[in-house]
Short mmCIF file of C-alpha atoms in Angstrom, two decimals:
data_model
loop_
_atom_site.label_atom_id
_atom_site.label_comp_id
_atom_site.label_asym_id
_atom_site.label_seq_id
_atom_site.Cartn_x
_atom_site.Cartn_y
_atom_site.Cartn_z
CA MET A 1 0.00 0.00 0.00
CA THR A 2 1.23 3.47 -0.75
CA GLU A 3 0.43 6.50 1.34
CA LYS A 4 -0.71 9.74 -0.18
CA GLY A 5 0.35 12.94 1.57
CA LEU A 6 -2.51 14.44 3.53
CA SER A 7 -3.02 18.17 3.48
CA ALA A 8 -4.73 20.43 5.97
CA VAL A 9 -8.52 20.39 5.96
CA PRO A 10 -9.39 23.24 3.52
CA ASP A 11 -12.87 23.92 4.97
CA TYR A 12 -11.95 23.24 8.59
CA GLN A 13 -13.85 26.18 10.10
CA LYS A 14 -17.00 25.62 8.01
CA ILE A 15 -17.05 21.95 9.03
CA ILE A 16 -16.46 22.79 12.72
CA ASP A 17 -19.27 25.35 12.56
CA VAL A 18 -21.71 22.61 11.47
CA ILE A 19 -20.53 20.25 14.22
CA ASN A 20 -21.01 23.08 16.73
CA LEU A 21 -24.61 23.52 15.51
CA TYR A 22 -25.16 19.81 16.23
CA VAL A 23 -23.70 20.11 19.75
CA GLU A 24 -25.65 23.31 20.46
CA GLY A 25 -28.88 21.59 19.38
CA TRP A 26 -28.63 19.45 22.52
CA LYS A 27 -29.09 22.64 24.56
CA GLY A 28 -32.69 22.93 23.41
CA ASP A 29 -32.48 24.51 19.97
CA VAL A 30 -34.22 22.35 17.35
CA ASP A 31 -33.35 24.86 14.62
CA LYS A 32 -29.64 24.26 15.21
CA PHE A 33 -30.16 20.53 14.62
CA LYS A 34 -32.09 21.32 11.45
CA SER A 35 -29.29 23.61 10.25
CA ALA A 36 -26.62 20.94 10.78
CA PHE A 37 -28.25 17.97 9.04
CA ASP A 38 -29.44 17.15 5.55
CA GLU A 39 -33.20 16.57 5.57
CA ASP A 40 -32.65 12.93 4.51
CA ALA A 41 -29.89 12.13 7.03
CA TRP A 42 -30.00 8.87 8.99
CA ILE A 43 -28.44 7.72 12.24
CA PHE A 44 -27.29 4.17 12.89
CA PHE A 45 -25.99 3.34 16.36
CA ILE A 46 -25.25 0.60 18.87
CA ASP A 47 -26.49 1.43 22.39
CA ALA A 48 -25.01 0.47 25.77
CA SER A 49 -26.82 -2.89 25.71
CA GLY A 50 -25.44 -3.74 22.26
CA LYS A 51 -28.73 -3.18 20.45
CA ARG A 52 -28.62 -1.68 16.93
CA HIS A 53 -30.89 1.29 16.12
CA LYS A 54 -31.59 3.36 13.01
CA TYR A 55 -33.71 6.48 12.60
CA LEU A 56 -34.31 9.28 10.17
CA LEU A 57 -32.58 12.10 12.04
CA THR A 58 -35.32 14.64 11.48
CA ASP A 59 -37.51 12.35 13.62
CA CYS A 60 -35.06 12.75 16.54
CA PHE A 61 -34.56 16.52 16.74
CA GLU A 62 -37.54 17.39 18.96
CA SER A 63 -36.83 14.72 21.57
CA TRP A 64 -33.06 15.32 21.51
CA SER A 65 -33.46 19.04 22.09
CA ARG A 66 -35.56 18.35 25.22
CA THR A 67 -33.11 15.99 26.95
CA GLY A 68 -31.33 18.69 28.96
CA TRP A 69 -28.11 16.68 28.68
CA ASP A 70 -24.79 18.27 29.57
CA ILE A 71 -22.54 17.31 26.65
CA ASP A 72 -18.75 17.40 26.54
CA ALA A 73 -17.91 16.99 22.84
CA GLN A 74 -14.35 16.58 21.57
CA ILE A 75 -13.21 16.38 17.96
CA VAL A 76 -10.95 13.37 17.38
CA SER A 77 -10.32 13.87 13.66
CA ILE A 78 -11.54 15.66 10.56
CA ASN A 79 -10.90 14.43 7.03
CA GLN A 80 -11.92 16.24 3.87
CA VAL A 81 -11.61 15.25 0.22
CA GLY A 82 -13.18 17.81 -2.08
CA SER A 83 -16.82 18.23 -1.12
CA ALA A 84 -16.92 15.23 1.26
CA ALA A 85 -15.79 15.16 4.88
CA ASN A 86 -15.83 12.89 7.92
CA VAL A 87 -15.70 14.05 11.53
CA ILE A 88 -15.04 11.65 14.39
CA MET A 89 -15.92 13.02 17.79
CA ASN A 90 -16.30 11.88 21.37
CA PHE A 91 -19.82 12.62 22.56
CA ASN A 92 -19.46 12.46 26.33
CA ASN A 93 -22.81 12.71 28.07
CA LEU A 94 -22.10 14.04 31.55
CA THR A 95 -25.77 13.74 32.55
CA ASP A 96 -26.33 10.16 31.37
CA PRO A 97 -23.04 8.30 30.72
CA ALA A 98 -24.99 5.37 29.21
CA ALA A 99 -25.70 7.77 26.33
CA SER A 100 -22.04 8.54 25.61
CA PHE A 101 -20.83 7.65 22.15
CA VAL A 102 -18.11 7.96 19.57
CA ASP A 103 -19.82 9.68 16.63
CA PHE A 104 -18.84 9.37 12.99
CA HIS A 105 -20.41 12.25 11.04
CA ASN A 106 -20.25 12.06 7.25
CA MET A 107 -20.77 15.36 5.51
CA LEU A 108 -21.21 16.80 2.03
CA GLU A 109 -20.83 20.34 0.77
CA VAL A 110 -23.68 21.25 -1.55
CA ASN A 111 -23.94 24.72 -3.05
CA GLY A 112 -21.29 26.01 -0.66
CA ARG A 113 -23.03 24.66 2.46
CA TRP A 114 -21.75 21.77 4.57
CA LEU A 115 -24.36 19.38 6.03
CA ILE A 116 -24.19 16.13 7.97
CA THR A 117 -25.63 13.46 5.67
CA ASN A 118 -25.42 10.54 8.06
CA LYS A 119 -24.25 9.67 11.53
CA THR A 120 -22.97 6.35 12.86
CA ALA A 121 -22.28 5.99 16.57
CA VAL A 122 -21.17 3.38 19.05
CA HIS A 123 -21.55 3.49 22.84
CA ILE A 124 -18.43 4.01 24.90
CA ASP A 125 -17.89 3.32 28.60
#
């Protein structure tokens, strides 16, 4: 296997801004969730008991914004190739540790706007 040199993430700040909208949505602002995600985005995740779930994300925004969770989010990595990006982040739920995850956010830039197109997550202890 050969390795290709990796450059800095060209749209770093734009991508971070979208991830921040997602994190801020947990503080009770449904509109921030809506601004971060594509309207057809899905989530797939494995919960603390090992059960697999999948939902259309727009079906989750109302309930997520009402949780009142205290979230400590940390970016692990950001990769961008052209108009596609992936963000891996630790989603540490300080209120309910059973709902702490490593999130994998896949994103696309369409018409100059970055959106999360799908999210995959796995529970962490």
